[in-house]
Coordinates of N, CA, C and O in Angstrom, one line a residue:
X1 N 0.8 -1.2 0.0 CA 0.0 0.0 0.0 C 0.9 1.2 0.0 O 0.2 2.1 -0.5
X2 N 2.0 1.7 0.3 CA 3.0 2.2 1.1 C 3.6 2.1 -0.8 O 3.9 3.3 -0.9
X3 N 3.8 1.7 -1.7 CA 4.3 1.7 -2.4 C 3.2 2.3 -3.5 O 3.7 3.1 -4.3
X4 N 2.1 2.1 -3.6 CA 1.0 2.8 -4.4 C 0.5 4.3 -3.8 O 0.0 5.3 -4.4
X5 N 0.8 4.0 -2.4 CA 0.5 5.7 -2.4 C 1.9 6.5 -2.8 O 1.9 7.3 -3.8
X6 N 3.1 6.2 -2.1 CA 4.3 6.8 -2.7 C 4.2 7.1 -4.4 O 4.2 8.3 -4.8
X7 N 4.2 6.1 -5.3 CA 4.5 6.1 -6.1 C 3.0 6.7 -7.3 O 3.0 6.6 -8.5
X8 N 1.9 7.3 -6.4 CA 0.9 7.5 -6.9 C 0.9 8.9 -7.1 O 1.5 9.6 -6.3
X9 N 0.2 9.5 -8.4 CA 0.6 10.7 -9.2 C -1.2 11.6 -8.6 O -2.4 11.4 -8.9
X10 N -0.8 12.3 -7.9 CA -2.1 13.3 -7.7 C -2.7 12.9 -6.9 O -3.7 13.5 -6.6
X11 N -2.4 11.7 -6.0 CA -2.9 11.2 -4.6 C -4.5 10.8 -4.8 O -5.6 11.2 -4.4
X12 N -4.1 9.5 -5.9 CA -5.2 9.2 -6.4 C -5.5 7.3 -6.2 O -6.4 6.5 -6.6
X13 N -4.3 7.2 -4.9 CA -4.2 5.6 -4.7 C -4.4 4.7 -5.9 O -5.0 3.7 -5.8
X14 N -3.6 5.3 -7.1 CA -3.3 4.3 -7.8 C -2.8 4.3 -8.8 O -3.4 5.2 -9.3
X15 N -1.9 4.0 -9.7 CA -0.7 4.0 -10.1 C -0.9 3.9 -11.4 O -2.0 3.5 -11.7
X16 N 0.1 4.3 -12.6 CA -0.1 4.4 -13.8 C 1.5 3.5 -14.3 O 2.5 3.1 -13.7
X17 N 1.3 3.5 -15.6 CA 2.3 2.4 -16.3 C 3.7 2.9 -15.9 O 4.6 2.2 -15.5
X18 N 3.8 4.6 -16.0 CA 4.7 4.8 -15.6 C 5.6 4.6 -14.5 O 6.8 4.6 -14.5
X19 N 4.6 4.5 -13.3 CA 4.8 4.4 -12.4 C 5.3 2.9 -11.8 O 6.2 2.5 -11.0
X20 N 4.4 2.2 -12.6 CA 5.2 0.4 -11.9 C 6.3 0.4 -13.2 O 7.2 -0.4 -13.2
X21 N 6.2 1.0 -13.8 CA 7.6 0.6 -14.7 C 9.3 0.9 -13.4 O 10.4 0.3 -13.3
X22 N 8.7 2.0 -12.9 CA 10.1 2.8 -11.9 C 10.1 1.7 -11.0 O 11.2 1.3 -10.5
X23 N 8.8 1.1 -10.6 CA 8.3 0.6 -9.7 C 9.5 -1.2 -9.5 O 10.2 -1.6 -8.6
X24 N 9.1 -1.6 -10.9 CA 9.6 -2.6 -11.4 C 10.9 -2.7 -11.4 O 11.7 -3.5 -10.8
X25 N 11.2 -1.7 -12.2 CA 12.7 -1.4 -11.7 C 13.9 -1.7 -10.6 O 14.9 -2.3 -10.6
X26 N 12.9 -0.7 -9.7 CA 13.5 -1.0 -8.5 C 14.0 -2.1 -8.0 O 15.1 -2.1 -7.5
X27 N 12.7 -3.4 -8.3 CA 12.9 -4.3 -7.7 C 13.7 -5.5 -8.5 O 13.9 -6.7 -8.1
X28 N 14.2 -4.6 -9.8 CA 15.5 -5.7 -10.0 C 14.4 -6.2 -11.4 O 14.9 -7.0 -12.2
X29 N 13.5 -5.9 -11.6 CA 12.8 -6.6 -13.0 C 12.6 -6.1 -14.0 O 11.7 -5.3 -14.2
X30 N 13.5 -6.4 -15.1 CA 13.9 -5.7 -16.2 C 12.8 -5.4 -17.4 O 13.0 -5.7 -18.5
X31 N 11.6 -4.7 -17.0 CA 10.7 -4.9 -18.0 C 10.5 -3.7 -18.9 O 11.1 -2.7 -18.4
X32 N 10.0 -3.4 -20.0 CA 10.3 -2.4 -21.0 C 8.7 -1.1 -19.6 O 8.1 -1.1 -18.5
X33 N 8.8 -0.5 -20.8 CA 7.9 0.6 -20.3 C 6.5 0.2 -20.9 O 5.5 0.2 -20.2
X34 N 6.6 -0.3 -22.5 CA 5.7 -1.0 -22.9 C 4.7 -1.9 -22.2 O 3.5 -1.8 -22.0
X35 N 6.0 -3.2 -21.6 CA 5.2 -4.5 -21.3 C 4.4 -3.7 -19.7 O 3.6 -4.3 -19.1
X36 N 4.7 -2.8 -19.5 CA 4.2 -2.0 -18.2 C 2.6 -1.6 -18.5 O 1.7 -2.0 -17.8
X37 N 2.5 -1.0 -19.6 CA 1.4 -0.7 -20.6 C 0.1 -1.6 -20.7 O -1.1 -1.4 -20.5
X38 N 1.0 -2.8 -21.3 CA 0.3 -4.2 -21.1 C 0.2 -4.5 -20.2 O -0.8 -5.2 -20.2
X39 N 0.7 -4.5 -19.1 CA 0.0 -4.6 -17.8 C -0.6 -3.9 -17.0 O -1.3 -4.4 -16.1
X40 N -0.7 -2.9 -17.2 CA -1.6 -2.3 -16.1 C -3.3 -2.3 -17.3 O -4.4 -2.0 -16.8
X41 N -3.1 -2.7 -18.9 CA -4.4 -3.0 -19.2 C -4.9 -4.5 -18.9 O -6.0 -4.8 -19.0
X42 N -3.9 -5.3 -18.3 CA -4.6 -6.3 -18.5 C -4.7 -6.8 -17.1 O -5.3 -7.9 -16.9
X43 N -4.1 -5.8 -15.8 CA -4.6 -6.4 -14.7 C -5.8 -5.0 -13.9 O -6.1 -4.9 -12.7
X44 N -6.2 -4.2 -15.0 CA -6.7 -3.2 -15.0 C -8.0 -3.4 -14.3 O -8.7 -2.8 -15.0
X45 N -9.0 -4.1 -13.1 CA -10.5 -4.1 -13.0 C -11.4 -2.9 -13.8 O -12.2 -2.8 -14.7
X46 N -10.8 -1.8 -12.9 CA -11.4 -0.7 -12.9 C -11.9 -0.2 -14.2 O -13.0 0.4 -14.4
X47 N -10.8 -0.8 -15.3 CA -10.7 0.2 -16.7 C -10.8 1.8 -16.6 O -11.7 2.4 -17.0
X48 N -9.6 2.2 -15.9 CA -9.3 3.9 -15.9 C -8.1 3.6 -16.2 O -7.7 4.7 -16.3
X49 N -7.2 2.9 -16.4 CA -6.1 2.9 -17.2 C -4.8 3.3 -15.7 O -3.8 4.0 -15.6
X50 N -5.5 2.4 -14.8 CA -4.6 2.9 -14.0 C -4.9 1.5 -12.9 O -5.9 0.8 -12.9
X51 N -3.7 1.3 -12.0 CA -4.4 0.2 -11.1 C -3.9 0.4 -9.5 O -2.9 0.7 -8.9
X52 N -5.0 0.1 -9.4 CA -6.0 0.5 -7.9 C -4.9 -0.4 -7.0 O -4.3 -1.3 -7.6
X53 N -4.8 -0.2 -5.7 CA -4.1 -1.2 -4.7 C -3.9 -2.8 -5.4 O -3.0 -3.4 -6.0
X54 N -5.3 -3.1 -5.0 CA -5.7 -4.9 -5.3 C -5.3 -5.4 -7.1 O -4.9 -6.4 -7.5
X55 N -5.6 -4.6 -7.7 CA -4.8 -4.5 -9.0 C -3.6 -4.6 -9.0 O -3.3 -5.5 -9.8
X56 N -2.7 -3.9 -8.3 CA -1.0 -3.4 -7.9 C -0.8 -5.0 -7.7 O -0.2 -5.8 -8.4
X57 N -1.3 -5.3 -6.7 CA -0.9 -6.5 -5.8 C -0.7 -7.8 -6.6 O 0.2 -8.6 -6.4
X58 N -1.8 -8.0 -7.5 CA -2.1 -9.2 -8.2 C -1.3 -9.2 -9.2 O -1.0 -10.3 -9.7
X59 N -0.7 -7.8 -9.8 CA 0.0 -7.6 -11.1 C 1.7 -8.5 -10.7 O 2.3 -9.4 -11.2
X60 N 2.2 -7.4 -9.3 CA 3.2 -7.8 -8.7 C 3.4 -9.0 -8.3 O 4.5 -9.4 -8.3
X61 N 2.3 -9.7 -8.0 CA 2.5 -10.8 -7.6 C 2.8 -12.0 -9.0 O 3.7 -12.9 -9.0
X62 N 2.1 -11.8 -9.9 CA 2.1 -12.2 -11.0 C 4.3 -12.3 -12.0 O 4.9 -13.1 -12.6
X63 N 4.5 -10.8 -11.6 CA 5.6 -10.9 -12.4 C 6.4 -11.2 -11.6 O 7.5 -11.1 -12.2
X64 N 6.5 -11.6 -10.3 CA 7.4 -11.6 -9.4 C 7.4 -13.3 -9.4 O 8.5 -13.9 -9.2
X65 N 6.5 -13.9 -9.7 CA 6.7 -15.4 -9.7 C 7.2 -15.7 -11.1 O 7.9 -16.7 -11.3
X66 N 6.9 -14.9 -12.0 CA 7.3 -15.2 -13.4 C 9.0 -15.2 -13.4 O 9.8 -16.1 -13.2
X67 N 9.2 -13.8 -13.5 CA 10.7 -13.3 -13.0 C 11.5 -14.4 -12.3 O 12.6 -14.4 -12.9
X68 N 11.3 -15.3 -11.2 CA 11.9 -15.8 -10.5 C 12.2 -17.3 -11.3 O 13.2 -17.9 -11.5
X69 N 10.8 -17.7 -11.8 CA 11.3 -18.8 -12.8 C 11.8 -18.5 -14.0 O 12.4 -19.4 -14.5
X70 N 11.7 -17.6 -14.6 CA 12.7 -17.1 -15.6 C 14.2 -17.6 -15.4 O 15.0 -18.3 -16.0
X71 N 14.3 -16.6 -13.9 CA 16.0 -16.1 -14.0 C 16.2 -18.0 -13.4 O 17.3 -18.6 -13.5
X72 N 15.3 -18.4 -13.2 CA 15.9 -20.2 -13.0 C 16.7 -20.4 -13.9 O 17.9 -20.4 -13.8
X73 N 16.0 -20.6 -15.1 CA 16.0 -21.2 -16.5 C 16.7 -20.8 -17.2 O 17.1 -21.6 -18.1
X74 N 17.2 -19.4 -17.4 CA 17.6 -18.3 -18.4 C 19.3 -18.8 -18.8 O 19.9 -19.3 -17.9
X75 N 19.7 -18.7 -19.7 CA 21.3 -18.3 -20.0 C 21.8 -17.3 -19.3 O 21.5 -16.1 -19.3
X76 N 22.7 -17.8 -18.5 CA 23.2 -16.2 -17.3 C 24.4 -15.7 -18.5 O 25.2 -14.8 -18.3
X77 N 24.2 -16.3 -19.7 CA 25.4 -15.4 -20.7 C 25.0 -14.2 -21.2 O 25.7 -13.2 -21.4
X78 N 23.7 -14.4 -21.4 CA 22.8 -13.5 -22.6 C 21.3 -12.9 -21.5 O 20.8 -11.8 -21.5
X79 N 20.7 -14.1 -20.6 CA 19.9 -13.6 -20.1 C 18.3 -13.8 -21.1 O 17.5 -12.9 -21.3
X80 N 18.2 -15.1 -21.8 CA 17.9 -15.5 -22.7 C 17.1 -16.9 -22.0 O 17.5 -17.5 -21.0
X81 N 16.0 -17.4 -22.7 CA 15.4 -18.7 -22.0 C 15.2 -19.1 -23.7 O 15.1 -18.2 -24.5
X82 N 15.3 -20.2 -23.8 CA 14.8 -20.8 -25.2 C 13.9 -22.3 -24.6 O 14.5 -23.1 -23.8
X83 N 12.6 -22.5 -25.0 CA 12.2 -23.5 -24.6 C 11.0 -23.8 -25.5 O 10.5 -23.0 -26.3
X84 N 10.3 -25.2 -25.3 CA 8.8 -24.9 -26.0 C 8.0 -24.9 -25.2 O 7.9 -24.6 -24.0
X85 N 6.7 -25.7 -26.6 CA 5.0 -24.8 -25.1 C 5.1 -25.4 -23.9 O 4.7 -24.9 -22.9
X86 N 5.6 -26.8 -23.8 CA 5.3 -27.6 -22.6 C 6.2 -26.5 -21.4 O 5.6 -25.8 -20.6
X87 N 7.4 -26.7 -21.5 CA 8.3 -26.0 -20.9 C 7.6 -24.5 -20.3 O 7.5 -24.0 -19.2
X88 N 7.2 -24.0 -21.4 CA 6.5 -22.2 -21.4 C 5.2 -22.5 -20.4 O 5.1 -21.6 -19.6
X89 N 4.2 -23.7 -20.5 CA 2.9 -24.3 -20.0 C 3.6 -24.0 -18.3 O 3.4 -23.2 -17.4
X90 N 4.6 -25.0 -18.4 CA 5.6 -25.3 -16.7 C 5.6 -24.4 -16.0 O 4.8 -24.2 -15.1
X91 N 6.5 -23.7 -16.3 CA 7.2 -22.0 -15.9 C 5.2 -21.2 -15.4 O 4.8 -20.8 -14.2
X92 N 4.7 -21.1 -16.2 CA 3.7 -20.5 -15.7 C 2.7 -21.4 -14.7 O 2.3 -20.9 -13.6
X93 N 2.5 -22.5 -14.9 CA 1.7 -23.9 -13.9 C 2.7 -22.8 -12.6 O 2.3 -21.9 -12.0
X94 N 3.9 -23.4 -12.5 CA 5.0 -22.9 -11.2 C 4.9 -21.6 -10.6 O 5.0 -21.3 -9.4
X95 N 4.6 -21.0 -11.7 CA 3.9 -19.4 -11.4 C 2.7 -19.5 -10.3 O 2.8 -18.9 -9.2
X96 N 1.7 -20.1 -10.5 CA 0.3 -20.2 -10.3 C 0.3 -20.3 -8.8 O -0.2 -19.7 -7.9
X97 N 1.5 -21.8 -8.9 CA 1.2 -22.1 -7.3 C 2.4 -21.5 -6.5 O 2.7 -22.1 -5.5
X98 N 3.2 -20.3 -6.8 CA 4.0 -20.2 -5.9 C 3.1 -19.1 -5.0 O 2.2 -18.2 -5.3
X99 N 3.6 -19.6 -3.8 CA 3.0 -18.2 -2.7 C 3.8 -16.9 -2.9 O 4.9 -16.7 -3.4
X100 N 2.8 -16.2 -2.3 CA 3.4 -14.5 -2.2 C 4.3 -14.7 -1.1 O 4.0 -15.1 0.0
X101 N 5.6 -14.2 -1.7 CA 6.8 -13.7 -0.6 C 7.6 -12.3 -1.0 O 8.1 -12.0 -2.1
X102 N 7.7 -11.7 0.1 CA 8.5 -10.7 -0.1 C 8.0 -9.8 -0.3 O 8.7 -8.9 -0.9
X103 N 6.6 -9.5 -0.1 CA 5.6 -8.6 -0.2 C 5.0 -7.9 1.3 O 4.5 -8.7 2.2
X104 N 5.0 -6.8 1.4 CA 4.6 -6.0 2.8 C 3.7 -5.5 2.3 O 3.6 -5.2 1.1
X105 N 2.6 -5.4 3.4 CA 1.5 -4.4 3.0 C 1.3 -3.7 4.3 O 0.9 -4.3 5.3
X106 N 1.6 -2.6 4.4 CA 1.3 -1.9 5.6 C 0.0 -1.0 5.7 O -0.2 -0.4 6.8

């Protein structure tokens, strides 16, 4: 919560692409500004083009599990995963069921 108000533009408790892009950043996850874009549309409830706390949370939680099975799998040369659908199916199944860690909500 503590991170959507901080990082919230006009004290509007809730955050725009820009903002989890910096956001993302921070936390070590290399995502374009774009794929930011695409996320805050697609974990958007509201549709105001912006995402509310419980939005924030579910998004984070979402690339934060991805992220971590990524950097499993990846080429630490290049930073690169080459795999197929089954493999791509895995990675996300593993997603699904990992618990939320490393997340505060104050």
């Amino acid at each position: 919560k503590a991170v959507v108000s901080t990082q919230s533009t006009g004290n509007t408790g809730s955050i725009g692409a820009s903002q989890l892009y910096k956001t993302l950043q921070e936390c070590g996850c290399g995502v374009t500004l774009q794929m930011c874009k695409k996320l805050v549309k697609c974990y958007d409830t509201r549709h105001s083009g912006r995402l509310a706390f419980d939005d924030y949370m579910r998004c984070c939680v979402a690339v934060q599990s991805l992220h971590k099975g990524f950097t499993r799998y990846q080429d630490p040369s290049d930073h690169t995963l080459t795999t197929d659908l089954e493999g791509l199916l895995l990675l996300v199944l593993q997603a699904r069921r990992r618990p939320v860690t490393n997340l505060t909500v104050d």
